[in-house]
Structure formats: C-alpha cells, structure tokens
Amino acid sequence: MFSIDIRGKTPIYEQLLNRITELISSGAMSENERMPTVREVAKDLGVNPNTVQKAYQMLEQRGLIYSIPAKGSYVAKSDTVINTVKEQALARFRESALNAINSGLEPNVLKTEIEKLEGGTKND
Amino acid sequence: MFSIDIRGKTPIYEQLLNRITELISSGAMSENERMPTVREVAKDLGVNPNTVQKAYQMLEQRGLIYSIPAKGSYVAKSDTVINTVKEQALARFRESALNAINSGLEPNVLKTEIEKLEGGTKND
Amino acid sequence: MFSIDIRGKTPIYEQLLNRITELISSGAMSENERMPTVREVAKDLGVNPNTVQKAYQMLEQRGLIYSIPAKGSYVAKSDTVINTVKEQALARFRESALNAINSGLEPNVLKTEIEKLEGGTKND
Amino acid sequence: MFSIDIRGKTPIYEQLLNRITELISSGAMSENERMPTVREVAKDLGVNPNTVQKAYQMLEQRGLIYSIPAKGSYVAKSDTVINTVKEQALARFRESALNAINSGLEPNVLKTEIEKLEGGTKND
DNA sequence: GTGGTCTAGACCACA
DNA sequence: GTGGTCTAGACCACA
C-alpha cells in the first residue's frame, strides 16, 4: 500500500508522512479521494495503529488530508499547502546540492544525475 | 570556528561531523593541517566537550583525521576516503532530487537551482 | 435549510443542535411552527437520518421542540428553557472572552468587536 | 503546575495546549525560559508522559516552544506566531459572541460581562 | 467500523 | 536525565 522500510533509522511515522505527502503533492492521489483507514494501513504494514494515526494527524494538521471521525480520511490538497510542501522539497534539494558542491563535486555531475532521474521516476 | 545550530533537531555531534567533513573533502582544510583541540571547539561553541570528542572520534574512524596522542589532531585526507565521502554526498543529493521530482517539481527547475549555486559556493 | 459544515470536527448532530437552538431562542422560528421532518433534513444535508434524529431527540429532551407521533415536530419555546439556553450561550461567551483576555487581547478590542456585530447580525 | 481538569470532555492534551498557549502568549512565561520536563508535568498531574509529550510536540510544531533533545524544552515565543494565536482567540471570541447575540442576548449585556472580567483575570 | 484519546511500559540516541 | 518513538491494548463518541 504505502511502501516503507521497517528497519532504517527514519521513524516509521515520518516515512509514512513523506511518502503520502509525495503521492498527494505529485497528483498521484487526487482531491477528495478516500484514504485507506488507519487500521488497514497498520495491518498492511504490520505496524501499530497509533503510529499510522500519528502520520495521518500530522497530514491533517498540515492541510494535506481531512478526516471525518467515524467516516474516514480524505485527500484535501489545498493548493497553497502543496506549494509550501514543494518549497520545502526544494529547500532540502538546495541544501543537499550545496553540500555536494562544497564536498568537491562538480555542478555538471549533479546536472547529469538529474537527467538520469528524468526518465525513471517512481509513482507506484 | 565551526558554525552550528544549537537549536534544530539534527544532533550537535552530527552537525560538527558534517561541517568538518565538508571542509576537508572540499579542500578548505589541507592535508596535515592541525585541527583545533576538542576543548577549544567545545568552549567556542558553548557545547559539552564529550560532544565534540564524539565528532572527532568518528572523523578519525572514517580516516578523515588522525590524532597524535599528546600533540593533537590533524587532517588526513586520504583520497580513497574522500571519494567515499563524495559518494555519500552524491547519494544524499540523488535522494533529495528524486523526492523533489516526485513532489511535482520540474527537473529543469532543479538544474536552474544548481546553476544559481555555481557562482556563490565557497563556505561562510 | 440548516447550514452545517460536513468537514470540521464538531459532530454533525451537535452542529444541528446548536444551529436549531439558535434559531428557536432568537425567535427566528416561532412557537408551534412546524419543523422539517427528519428525512427532509437528512436528504437535504446528505446526512444519515439517524444523525438528524439524534439532534431532534435532544432538542425535544431539552424542551425546545415537541413531537406529535405521525404528525411531526413543532417548536415549543418554553420561556424557562430559552432562558437556560441563553445562560449557556452566555457561559460560553464568558469563557472565550476570558481566554481572549488571558491571551493578551485588550478588553476594549473585544468590546469593539461586539459593536461591529451589532449591525450585521441576523443569520444567513 | 499547569492546572487541568481530569474529568470534563476536553482532552487532557488539549487542555494543556490551551493553558500553556495562554501563559506564553500573555507574557506570563518569558522567552527562552525553560519549561518543566515532560516527565515532571506528567508526574505532577498524574497523567501519562505520552499525553504531555503530545501537547509539547504540538506546541513546538506551532512554534511556541522549541525542544532540544536530551536538554529540555524552552519558550520560543515568535512574535508572528503569537499574533496568529491571538487571531484564533479573537476568532473564537467572535463566534461565541455572534452565537450569544443570535440566541437573543443583548450586546450591552455582553459588554458588561467583559467589564466584569477586566479586573479579575487569572495568570497564576 | 471509524477516527481519537489514553495508559503502562519499553527502548533509543544524545548530553 | 531528556526528548522521541513505538507497541499492545483499551475505551469513547459518532455514523
């Protein structure tokens, strides 16, 4: 459903947060689409419901989904929010690019890397 | 000396590790150059010496510095090590680039960002 | 008919309860006036009839409406009940006013806000 | 420490959130002041640490406090954030005032209530 | 069934 | 000691 890496040091709830944010802001999940329930995701990933709940609540707080208690959670996708999400992704990109250059990598190498990614993006 | 962000959730020792790694692998600190002592850095940053010590130990472990007991620590800069460092910076770069694209940002936008960085690199 | 917010975390039945209470205690709905049926309201709002039913039952319990089986529900508007409703509205008002002041807002600002509302009341 | 009402339907973490928000935005807690630890508050209130943790994390997310892992939590008090907090308090005030008026209460009555509160605010 | 809150407790990295 | 994450489980109101 939402692929995560149980091992690895980034917290589970954060992986979920990132992955779902990606799916929504890229348009892979469309507005007002129903999200899988907290319990479904938890069971599917073999993870405690509280952990999934935490991710969902943060998504709601950020305005990416809205949840109607006793009904379910739905994709919200406010444009202004999506933009700040993209802003943040861009900021993180800038930071890692700067770090790479400061580590002695040539800008051209980085551009080439981006071109390599152009074809094979993944939105399962 | 080494600028860090005392707030912010990335651990202090990790910030130090990253910053110094950058300075060494970019050539800003040259081979066999003497590093400031643990105590100097700790005092300068208003941080526990243990924290600085931890960063130094990891740098030594990775072969970026070497320490001569009772004398001090020095920049090692083995080429093979620097290369693996660059590899890691590149890996992190790839990851953030992929994330940015998956979030709906255009590859061209990312390339433009890199060009913007080309001029104003060299660290604070 | 009765405007509610299908999103938003206050339960639907409670929104209905509040809205209708307002309409009755303000005099917008007059004594012995016939209420729309549960089914009408449910259909109109796209909501489960049980939810509307719950609101109606509580209104009846509080003495704001009375129902004649097989005929329908009617506005009761007992003065003593209306007064306790007003008491509650006042209590909630006091609480939010206190909170506003404790948050650092000036009492004068609050009084001005009330004056602003004086003109444009009467509900949507 | 932070008085809350264990009974009563508003969730504990939300009461804590509101109370602390009040204390910070009113100036009762000053910038960079150290907050009691999660465990202290939990023990003091006879409540699970997770519950307090939740309140603290939401406060941090909203920019009212910042926490340094392994050190403690501190009052942040960004002015822009405080302003939005006041905005929200004002919005809630407007809503309850409108509701009171729509319920048939006279604006003058409300103003008088505010005057009553002017003297006896509480910031323990 | 659904989201939401809470407890009791464990474990972690960091300082 | 400190904040942070997570589990296993219970209970609640609402639909």
Short mmCIF file of C-alpha atoms (C1' of nucleotides) in Angstrom, two decimals:
data_model
loop_
_atom_site.label_atom_id
_atom_site.label_comp_id
_atom_site.label_asym_id
_atom_site.label_seq_id
_atom_site.Cartn_x
_atom_site.Cartn_y
_atom_site.Cartn_z
CA MET A 1 0.00 0.00 0.00
CA PHE A 2 2.49 2.61 1.18
CA SER A 3 5.93 1.04 1.00
CA ILE A 4 8.12 1.75 3.99
CA ASP A 5 11.36 0.45 5.41
CA ILE A 6 10.78 -1.05 8.85
CA ARG A 7 14.49 -1.02 9.57
CA GLY A 8 16.43 2.12 8.83
CA LYS A 9 16.61 4.96 11.27
CA THR A 10 14.00 7.37 9.92
CA PRO A 11 10.93 6.86 12.11
CA ILE A 12 8.07 4.91 10.61
CA TYR A 13 5.55 7.68 11.05
CA GLU A 14 7.90 10.06 9.25
CA GLN A 15 8.41 7.70 6.34
CA LEU A 16 4.65 7.45 6.00
CA LEU A 17 4.33 11.21 6.21
CA ASN A 18 6.90 11.72 3.48
CA ARG A 19 5.59 9.03 1.20
CA ILE A 20 1.98 10.16 1.38
CA THR A 21 2.97 13.80 1.03
CA GLU A 22 4.78 12.83 -2.14
CA LEU A 23 1.81 10.94 -3.53
CA ILE A 24 -0.54 13.81 -2.85
CA SER A 25 1.60 16.71 -3.99
CA SER A 26 2.63 14.92 -7.16
CA GLY A 27 -1.01 14.36 -8.06
CA ALA A 28 -0.83 10.56 -7.75
CA MET A 29 -3.68 10.79 -5.23
CA SER A 30 -6.48 13.06 -6.27
CA GLU A 31 -8.60 15.50 -4.34
CA ASN A 32 -11.32 14.09 -2.09
CA GLU A 33 -10.10 10.58 -2.74
CA ARG A 34 -10.64 8.33 0.25
CA MET A 35 -7.53 7.26 2.12
CA PRO A 36 -7.15 3.71 3.42
CA THR A 37 -8.22 3.60 7.06
CA VAL A 38 -5.70 3.85 9.86
CA ARG A 39 -6.35 0.25 10.78
CA GLU A 40 -5.95 -1.01 7.23
CA VAL A 41 -2.59 0.63 6.80
CA ALA A 42 -1.44 -0.55 10.21
CA LYS A 43 -2.40 -4.12 9.49
CA ASP A 44 -0.94 -4.00 6.00
CA LEU A 45 2.42 -2.71 7.22
CA GLY A 46 2.48 -4.81 10.38
CA VAL A 47 2.70 -1.69 12.47
CA ASN A 48 0.84 -0.29 15.47
CA PRO A 49 -2.28 1.75 14.63
CA ASN A 50 -1.03 4.58 16.82
CA THR A 51 1.95 5.02 14.55
CA VAL A 52 -0.19 5.35 11.45
CA GLN A 53 -2.58 7.59 13.36
CA LYS A 54 0.29 9.92 14.14
CA ALA A 55 1.19 10.25 10.47
CA TYR A 56 -2.43 10.88 9.49
CA GLN A 57 -2.90 13.51 12.15
CA MET A 58 0.19 15.37 11.02
CA LEU A 59 -1.00 15.22 7.44
CA GLU A 60 -4.31 16.68 8.56
CA GLN A 61 -2.61 19.37 10.58
CA ARG A 62 -0.63 20.36 7.51
CA GLY A 63 -3.80 20.50 5.46
CA LEU A 64 -2.99 17.64 3.10
CA ILE A 65 -5.86 15.43 4.23
CA TYR A 66 -9.02 15.96 6.25
CA SER A 67 -10.62 13.35 8.41
CA ILE A 68 -14.25 12.98 9.31
CA PRO A 69 -14.45 10.96 12.53
CA ALA A 70 -16.45 7.79 12.09
CA LYS A 71 -16.31 8.18 8.32
CA GLY A 72 -12.73 8.19 7.12
CA SER A 73 -9.86 10.32 5.87
CA TYR A 74 -9.79 12.10 2.54
CA VAL A 75 -7.23 13.89 0.38
CA ALA A 76 -7.56 17.66 0.82
CA LYS A 77 -4.86 19.03 -1.44
CA SER A 78 -5.15 22.75 -0.78
CA ASP A 79 -3.06 24.45 -3.44
CA THR A 80 -1.36 26.81 -1.03
CA VAL A 81 -0.31 23.90 1.13
CA ILE A 82 1.01 21.93 -1.82
CA ASN A 83 3.11 24.92 -2.71
CA THR A 84 4.71 25.12 0.71
CA VAL A 85 5.36 21.39 0.50
CA LYS A 86 7.13 21.91 -2.80
CA GLU A 87 9.01 24.82 -1.28
CA GLN A 88 10.29 22.54 1.45
CA ALA A 89 11.29 19.83 -1.01
CA LEU A 90 13.14 22.49 -2.97
CA ALA A 91 14.85 23.80 0.17
CA ARG A 92 16.04 20.31 1.04
CA PHE A 93 17.25 19.86 -2.50
CA ARG A 94 19.19 23.11 -2.40
CA GLU A 95 20.80 22.11 0.85
CA SER A 96 21.97 18.73 -0.41
CA ALA A 97 23.15 20.26 -3.66
CA LEU A 98 25.16 22.87 -1.81
CA ASN A 99 26.60 20.19 0.41
CA ALA A 100 27.58 18.12 -2.61
CA ILE A 101 29.30 21.07 -4.26
CA ASN A 102 31.04 22.04 -1.05
CA SER A 103 32.27 18.46 -0.81
CA GLY A 104 34.05 18.95 -4.08
CA LEU A 105 31.59 17.56 -6.61
CA GLU A 106 31.26 19.36 -9.92
CA PRO A 107 27.91 21.05 -10.68
CA ASN A 108 27.89 19.35 -14.07
CA VAL A 109 27.97 15.97 -12.39
CA LEU A 110 24.86 16.94 -10.42
CA LYS A 111 23.02 18.10 -13.51
CA THR A 112 23.79 14.82 -15.19
CA GLU A 113 22.36 12.99 -12.19
CA ILE A 114 19.12 14.89 -12.56
CA GLU A 115 18.90 13.95 -16.20
CA LYS A 116 19.33 10.32 -15.24
CA LEU A 117 16.35 10.65 -12.92
CA GLU A 118 14.15 12.32 -15.52
CA GLY A 119 13.12 9.06 -17.10
CA GLY A 120 12.68 6.70 -14.21
CA THR A 121 10.63 8.41 -11.51
CA LYS A 122 8.52 6.16 -9.38
CA ASN A 123 4.87 6.67 -8.51
CA ASP A 124 3.56 3.18 -7.88
CA MET B 1 35.03 28.39 14.20
CA PHE B 2 32.64 25.69 13.01
CA SER B 3 29.18 27.21 12.75
CA ILE B 4 26.40 25.02 14.13
CA ASP B 5 22.75 25.45 15.03
CA ILE B 6 22.26 24.82 18.74
CA ARG B 7 18.51 24.53 18.26
CA GLY B 8 17.27 22.38 15.41
CA LYS B 9 16.89 18.69 15.73
CA THR B 10 19.98 17.33 14.00
CA PRO B 11 22.31 16.31 16.83
CA ILE B 12 25.20 18.63 17.52
CA TYR B 13 27.86 15.98 17.03
CA GLU B 14 26.36 15.19 13.63
CA GLN B 15 26.35 18.80 12.56
CA LEU B 16 30.01 19.03 13.52
CA LEU B 17 30.76 15.83 11.67
CA ASN B 18 29.07 17.09 8.52
CA ARG B 19 30.60 20.52 8.61
CA ILE B 20 34.15 19.32 9.14
CA THR B 21 33.77 16.59 6.55
CA GLU B 22 32.73 19.26 4.09
CA LEU B 23 35.68 21.47 4.89
CA ILE B 24 38.11 18.62 4.48
CA SER B 25 36.76 16.99 1.36
CA SER B 26 36.36 20.30 -0.43
CA GLY B 27 39.99 21.16 0.23
CA ALA B 28 39.22 24.09 2.53
CA MET B 29 41.32 22.34 5.15
CA SER B 30 44.54 20.97 3.75
CA GLU B 31 46.43 17.76 4.45
CA ASN B 32 48.30 17.53 7.74
CA GLU B 33 46.80 20.82 8.89
CA ARG B 34 46.30 20.92 12.64
CA MET B 35 42.74 20.77 13.89
CA PRO B 36 41.60 22.96 16.79
CA THR B 37 41.58 20.96 20.04
CA VAL B 38 38.42 19.39 21.36
CA ARG B 39 38.41 21.82 24.26
CA GLU B 40 38.83 24.85 22.03
CA VAL B 41 35.92 23.88 19.87
CA ALA B 42 33.77 22.98 22.86
CA LYS B 43 34.45 26.29 24.56
CA ASP B 44 33.98 28.24 21.37
CA LEU B 45 30.62 26.66 20.65
CA GLY B 46 29.44 26.53 24.26
CA VAL B 47 28.99 22.79 23.99
CA ASN B 48 29.93 19.78 26.06
CA PRO B 49 33.46 18.52 25.25
CA ASN B 50 32.11 14.97 25.06
CA THR B 51 30.01 16.02 22.12
CA VAL B 52 32.97 17.40 20.21
CA GLN B 53 35.02 14.38 21.19
CA LYS B 54 32.42 12.14 19.64
CA ALA B 55 32.59 14.00 16.35
CA TYR B 56 36.39 13.82 16.30
CA GLN B 57 36.35 10.12 17.04
CA MET B 58 34.04 9.45 14.16
CA LEU B 59 36.15 11.58 11.83
CA GLU B 60 39.20 9.58 12.85
CA GLN B 61 37.32 6.32 12.46
CA ARG B 62 36.45 7.33 8.93
CA GLY B 63 40.03 8.23 8.17
CA LEU B 64 39.47 11.96 7.67
CA ILE B 65 41.70 12.99 10.57
CA TYR B 66 44.37 11.29 12.63
CA SER B 67 45.41 12.10 16.17
CA ILE B 68 48.83 12.04 17.71
CA PRO B 69 48.44 11.50 21.44
CA ALA B 70 49.54 14.48 23.48
CA LYS B 71 50.03 16.51 20.31
CA GLY B 72 46.65 16.98 18.63
CA SER B 73 44.52 16.05 15.65
CA TYR B 74 45.45 16.54 12.03
CA VAL B 75 43.72 16.44 8.67
CA ALA B 76 44.35 13.10 6.97
CA LYS B 77 42.56 13.40 3.67
CA SER B 78 43.19 10.00 2.15
CA ASP B 79 41.96 10.16 -1.41
CA THR B 80 40.03 6.92 -1.19
CA VAL B 81 38.22 8.18 1.89
CA ILE B 82 37.40 11.49 0.27
CA ASN B 83 35.92 9.59 -2.61
CA THR B 84 33.56 7.60 -0.42
CA VAL B 85 32.57 10.84 1.27
CA LYS B 86 31.74 12.32 -2.11
CA GLU B 87 29.81 9.18 -2.94
CA GLN B 88 27.68 9.68 0.13
CA ALA B 89 27.09 13.35 -0.64
CA LEU B 90 26.05 12.30 -4.13
CA ALA B 91 23.71 9.63 -2.75
CA ARG B 92 22.02 12.16 -0.48
CA PHE B 93 21.79 14.53 -3.41
CA ARG B 94 20.14 11.88 -5.58
CA GLU B 95 17.63 11.12 -2.85
CA SER B 96 16.56 14.73 -2.36
CA ALA B 97 16.40 15.27 -6.11
CA LEU B 98 14.17 12.24 -6.53
CA ASN B 99 11.99 13.42 -3.71
CA ALA B 100 11.70 16.88 -5.28
CA ILE B 101 10.71 15.41 -8.64
CA ASN B 102 8.24 13.04 -7.03
CA SER B 103 6.73 16.03 -5.26
CA GLY B 104 5.90 17.52 -8.61
CA LEU B 105 8.88 19.80 -9.24
CA GLU B 106 10.24 20.00 -12.78
CA PRO B 107 13.78 18.68 -13.41
CA ASN B 108 14.57 21.90 -15.24
CA VAL B 109 13.80 23.88 -12.13
CA LEU B 110 16.32 21.77 -10.24
CA LYS B 111 19.00 22.28 -12.86
CA THR B 112 18.45 26.01 -12.69
CA GLU B 113 18.90 25.86 -8.93
CA ILE B 114 22.27 24.19 -9.39
CA GLU B 115 23.35 26.89 -11.78
CA LYS B 116 22.38 29.50 -9.21
CA LEU B 117 24.67 27.79 -6.73
CA GLU B 118 27.59 27.63 -9.16
CA GLY B 119 28.57 31.22 -8.55
CA GLY B 120 28.12 31.66 -4.84
CA THR B 121 29.56 28.50 -3.32
CA LYS B 122 32.61 28.68 -1.03
CA ASN B 123 31.52 28.38 2.52
CA ASP B 124 30.72 31.13 5.01
CA MET C 1 -32.18 24.54 5.20
CA PHE C 2 -29.89 24.31 8.22
CA SER C 3 -26.37 25.09 7.07
CA ILE C 4 -23.73 22.80 8.50
CA ASP C 5 -20.07 22.05 7.82
CA ILE C 6 -19.68 18.43 6.77
CA ARG C 7 -15.93 18.63 7.35
CA GLY C 8 -14.74 20.17 10.57
CA LYS C 9 -14.50 18.21 13.73
CA THR C 10 -17.64 19.26 15.63
CA PRO C 11 -20.05 16.35 15.23
CA ILE C 12 -22.84 16.85 12.76
CA TYR C 13 -25.59 16.21 15.28
CA GLU C 14 -24.08 18.85 17.53
CA GLN C 15 -23.90 21.41 14.78
CA LEU C 16 -27.55 20.78 14.03
CA LEU C 17 -28.40 21.05 17.68
CA ASN C 18 -26.61 24.37 18.01
CA ARG C 19 -28.00 25.86 14.85
CA ILE C 20 -31.60 24.98 15.57
CA THR C 21 -31.28 26.06 19.18
CA GLU C 22 -30.09 29.43 17.93
CA LEU C 23 -32.97 29.80 15.50
CA ILE C 24 -35.51 29.00 18.16
CA SER C 25 -34.14 31.02 21.05
CA SER C 26 -33.59 34.07 18.88
CA GLY C 27 -37.17 33.99 17.72
CA ALA C 28 -36.35 33.22 14.10
CA MET C 29 -38.55 30.15 14.43
CA SER C 30 -41.81 30.90 16.16
CA GLU C 31 -43.82 28.92 18.66
CA ASN C 32 -45.80 25.95 17.34
CA GLU C 33 -44.17 26.34 13.94
CA ARG C 34 -43.76 23.01 12.18
CA MET C 35 -40.19 21.68 11.88
CA PRO C 36 -38.99 19.99 8.68
CA THR C 37 -39.12 16.22 9.02
CA VAL C 38 -36.07 14.20 9.94
CA ARG C 39 -35.98 12.70 6.48
CA GLU C 40 -36.25 16.05 4.73
CA VAL C 41 -33.35 17.46 6.68
CA ALA C 42 -31.29 14.31 6.23
CA LYS C 43 -31.84 14.27 2.49
CA ASP C 44 -31.24 17.98 2.17
CA LEU C 45 -27.91 17.81 4.01
CA GLY C 46 -26.83 14.48 2.55
CA VAL C 47 -26.53 13.06 6.02
CA ASN C 48 -27.64 9.90 7.79
CA PRO C 49 -31.22 10.17 9.14
CA ASN C 50 -30.02 8.72 12.45
CA THR C 51 -27.81 11.76 12.90
CA VAL C 52 -30.70 14.17 12.40
CA GLN C 53 -32.89 12.03 14.60
CA LYS C 54 -30.35 12.34 17.39
CA ALA C 55 -30.41 16.13 17.18
CA TYR C 56 -34.21 16.21 17.23
CA GLN C 57 -34.35 13.89 20.22
CA MET C 58 -32.02 16.12 22.18
CA LEU C 59 -33.99 19.19 21.24
CA GLU C 60 -37.13 17.51 22.47
CA GLN C 61 -35.40 16.34 25.63
CA ARG C 62 -34.41 19.93 26.32
CA GLY C 63 -37.91 21.12 25.74
CA LEU C 64 -37.21 23.21 22.65
CA ILE C 65 -39.43 21.16 20.35
CA TYR C 66 -42.24 18.66 20.87
CA SER C 67 -43.29 15.89 18.53
CA ILE C 68 -46.75 14.59 17.79
CA PRO C 69 -46.43 10.99 16.60
CA ALA C 70 -47.43 10.53 12.99
CA LYS C 71 -47.79 14.28 12.58
CA GLY C 72 -44.42 15.90 13.00
CA SER C 73 -42.24 18.06 15.25
CA TYR C 74 -43.08 21.57 16.40
CA VAL C 75 -41.29 24.47 18.05
CA ALA C 76 -42.05 24.55 21.79
CA LYS C 77 -40.16 27.56 23.04
CA SER C 78 -40.86 27.39 26.75
CA ASP C 79 -39.55 30.59 28.25
CA THR C 80 -37.76 28.89 31.12
CA VAL C 81 -35.96 26.65 28.64
CA ILE C 82 -35.00 29.54 26.43
CA ASN C 83 -33.52 31.21 29.45
CA THR C 84 -31.29 28.29 30.33
CA VAL C 85 -30.21 28.20 26.69
CA LYS C 86 -29.26 31.83 26.90
CA GLU C 87 -27.42 31.12 30.15
CA GLN C 88 -25.36 28.54 28.37
CA ALA C 89 -24.61 30.83 25.46
CA LEU C 90 -23.54 33.44 27.98
CA ALA C 91 -21.33 30.97 29.80
CA ARG C 92 -19.60 30.01 26.58
CA PHE C 93 -19.20 33.67 25.78
CA ARG C 94 -17.62 34.38 29.14
CA GLU C 95 -15.20 31.53 28.68
CA SER C 96 -14.00 32.66 25.27
CA ALA C 97 -13.77 36.26 26.45
CA LEU C 98 -11.64 35.21 29.40
CA ASN C 99 -9.45 33.15 27.14
CA ALA C 100 -9.02 36.08 24.76
CA ILE C 101 -8.01 38.38 27.59
CA ASN C 102 -5.65 35.82 29.06
CA SER C 103 -4.07 35.51 25.63
CA GLY C 104 -3.15 39.15 25.81
CA LEU C 105 -6.01 40.83 23.96
CA GLU C 106 -7.28 44.13 25.32
CA PRO C 107 -10.86 44.22 26.69
CA ASN C 108 -11.51 47.29 24.59
CA VAL C 109 -10.72 45.36 21.46
CA LEU C 110 -13.34 42.83 22.45
CA LYS C 111 -15.96 45.48 23.11
CA THR C 112 -15.29 46.97 19.69
CA GLU C 113 -15.79 43.55 18.15
CA ILE C 114 -19.19 43.33 19.75
CA GLU C 115 -20.14 46.71 18.37
CA LYS C 116 -19.12 45.52 14.92
CA LEU C 117 -21.51 42.61 15.30
CA GLU C 118 -24.38 44.81 16.43
CA GLY C 119 -25.27 45.88 12.94
CA GLY C 120 -24.88 42.76 10.89
CA THR C 121 -26.43 40.01 12.99
CA LYS C 122 -29.48 38.16 11.69
CA ASN C 123 -28.45 34.75 10.47
CA ASP C 124 -27.62 33.65 6.94
CA MET D 1 2.00 23.43 37.86
CA PHE D 2 -0.43 23.64 34.95
CA SER D 3 -3.91 23.24 36.33
CA ILE D 4 -6.15 20.95 34.33
CA ASP D 5 -9.47 19.24 34.77
CA ILE D 6 -9.01 15.45 34.63
CA ARG D 7 -12.73 14.96 34.19
CA GLY D 8 -14.52 17.07 31.65
CA LYS D 9 -14.69 16.17 28.00
CA THR D 10 -11.96 18.33 26.51
CA PRO D 11 -8.95 16.04 26.08
CA ILE D 12 -6.13 16.42 28.56
CA TYR D 13 -3.51 17.18 25.95
CA GLU D 14 -5.74 19.91 24.55
CA GLN D 15 -6.27 21.49 27.94
CA LEU D 16 -2.53 21.54 28.41
CA LEU D 17 -2.08 23.01 24.95
CA ASN D 18 -4.57 25.78 25.64
CA ARG D 19 -3.29 26.59 29.09
CA ILE D 20 0.34 26.79 28.08
CA THR D 21 -0.51 28.75 24.95
CA GLU D 22 -2.29 31.23 27.17
CA LEU D 23 0.65 31.54 29.55
CA ILE D 24 3.09 32.11 26.74
CA SER D 25 1.07 34.48 24.59
CA SER D 26 0.05 36.57 27.59
CA GLY D 27 3.67 37.01 28.58
CA ALA D 28 3.37 35.05 31.82
CA MET D 29 6.14 32.79 30.57
CA SER D 30 9.06 34.63 29.07
CA GLU D 31 11.24 33.90 26.08
CA ASN D 32 13.85 31.16 26.39
CA GLU D 33 12.51 30.23 29.81
CA ARG D 34 12.91 26.54 30.50
CA MET D 35 9.73 24.50 30.57
CA PRO D 36 9.20 21.78 33.16
CA THR D 37 10.19 18.43 31.68
CA VAL D 38 7.63 16.13 30.16
CA ARG D 39 8.12 13.69 32.99
CA GLU D 40 7.75 16.33 35.69
CA VAL D 41 4.46 17.56 34.33
CA ALA D 42 3.20 14.01 33.84
CA LYS D 43 4.04 13.06 37.39
CA ASP D 44 2.64 16.28 38.80
CA LEU D 45 -0.68 15.88 37.02
CA GLY D 46 -0.89 12.12 37.49
CA VAL D 47 -1.04 11.63 33.77
CA ASN D 48 0.81 9.51 31.24
CA PRO D 49 4.02 11.05 29.86
CA ASN D 50 2.82 10.38 26.32
CA THR D 51 -0.10 12.72 26.86
CA VAL D 52 2.14 15.56 27.98
CA GLN D 53 4.56 14.75 25.19
CA LYS D 54 1.75 15.19 22.69
CA ALA D 55 0.95 18.65 23.99
CA TYR D 56 4.60 19.68 23.96
CA GLN D 57 5.10 18.46 20.42
CA MET D 58 2.10 20.39 19.19
CA LEU D 59 3.37 23.48 20.93
CA GLU D 60 6.70 23.01 19.20
CA GLN D 61 5.06 22.45 15.85
CA ARG D 62 3.19 25.72 16.28
CA GLY D 63 6.41 27.50 17.14
CA LEU D 64 5.55 28.38 20.73
CA ILE D 65 8.30 26.29 22.28
CA TYR D 66 11.43 24.60 20.97
CA SER D 67 12.89 21.46 22.39
CA ILE D 68 16.49 20.35 22.40
CA PRO D 69 16.56 16.58 22.76
CA ALA D 70 18.43 15.49 25.85
CA LYS D 71 18.41 19.04 27.17
CA GLY D 72 14.85 20.24 27.65
CA SER D 73 12.08 22.39 26.22
CA TYR D 74 12.14 26.18 26.08
CA VAL D 75 9.71 29.00 25.39
CA ALA D 76 10.16 30.27 21.82
CA LYS D 77 7.56 32.99 21.54
CA SER D 78 7.97 34.06 17.93
CA ASP D 79 6.00 37.26 17.54
CA THR D 80 4.33 36.23 14.32
CA VAL D 81 3.13 33.02 15.94
CA ILE D 82 1.79 34.82 18.98
CA ASN D 83 -0.17 37.03 16.65
CA THR D 84 -1.84 34.12 14.92
CA VAL D 85 -2.63 32.67 18.33
CA LYS D 86 -4.33 35.91 19.28
CA GLU D 87 -6.11 35.92 15.94
CA GLN D 88 -7.53 32.50 16.75
CA ALA D 89 -8.58 33.54 20.24
CA LEU D 90 -10.29 36.52 18.68
CA ALA D 91 -12.00 34.36 16.08
CA ARG D 92 -13.32 32.04 18.78
CA PHE D 93 -14.48 35.07 20.72
CA ARG D 94 -16.30 36.49 17.70
CA GLU D 95 -18.01 33.17 17.12
CA SER D 96 -19.28 32.84 20.66
CA ALA D 97 -20.35 36.48 20.72
CA LEU D 98 -22.27 36.04 17.49
CA ASN D 99 -23.84 32.91 18.87
CA ALA D 100 -24.86 34.73 22.05
CA ILE D 101 -26.44 37.56 20.10
CA ASN D 102 -28.18 35.16 17.75
CA SER D 103 -29.55 33.43 20.81
CA GLY D 104 -31.27 36.64 21.77
CA LEU D 105 -28.81 38.19 24.20
CA GLU D 106 -28.37 41.96 24.09
CA PRO D 107 -24.95 43.29 23.01
CA ASN D 108 -24.93 45.56 26.04
CA VAL D 109 -25.15 42.55 28.31
CA LEU D 110 -22.07 41.12 26.65
CA LYS D 111 -20.12 44.33 27.02
CA THR D 112 -20.99 44.41 30.70
CA GLU D 113 -19.67 40.87 31.05
CA ILE D 114 -16.35 41.93 29.58
CA GLU D 115 -16.10 44.77 32.05
CA LYS D 116 -16.68 42.30 34.86
CA LEU D 117 -13.73 40.29 33.60
CA GLU D 118 -11.41 43.28 33.30
CA GLY D 119 -10.44 43.21 36.94
CA GLY D 120 -10.19 39.56 37.79
CA THR D 121 -8.10 37.87 35.10
CA LYS D 122 -6.08 34.94 36.25
CA ASN D 123 -2.44 34.29 35.42
CA ASP D 124 -1.14 32.23 38.30
"C1'" DG E 1 -16.36 0.36 11.51
"C1'" DT E 2 -14.00 4.93 12.05
"C1'" DG E 3 -11.08 8.44 13.94
"C1'" DG E 4 -9.47 9.94 18.50
"C1'" DT E 5 -7.56 9.66 23.25
"C1'" DC E 6 -5.17 7.48 26.74
"C1'" DT E 7 -2.43 4.23 29.70
"C1'" DA E 8 1.55 1.44 31.01
"C1'" DG E 9 5.55 0.49 29.71
"C1'" DA E 10 9.80 -0.28 26.89
"C1'" DC E 11 13.72 1.25 24.32
"C1'" DC E 12 16.71 4.68 21.86
"C1'" DA E 13 20.21 8.35 20.99
"C1'" DC E 14 22.09 12.19 22.95
"C1'" DA E 15 24.21 15.26 26.52
"C1'" DG F 1 18.14 12.73 32.79
"C1'" DT F 2 15.93 14.38 28.41
"C1'" DG F 3 13.05 14.33 24.39
"C1'" DG F 4 11.37 10.96 20.97
"C1'" DT F 5 9.39 6.63 19.06
"C1'" DC F 6 6.84 2.63 19.43
"C1'" DT F 7 3.92 -1.34 20.99
"C1'" DA F 8 -0.18 -3.59 22.81
"C1'" DG F 9 -4.16 -2.69 24.16
"C1'" DA F 10 -8.39 -0.37 25.99
"C1'" DC F 11 -12.21 2.73 25.66
"C1'" DC F 12 -15.06 6.54 23.61
"C1'" DA F 13 -18.38 9.07 20.63
"C1'" DC F 14 -20.14 9.08 16.26
"C1'" DA F 15 -22.18 7.32 11.88
#
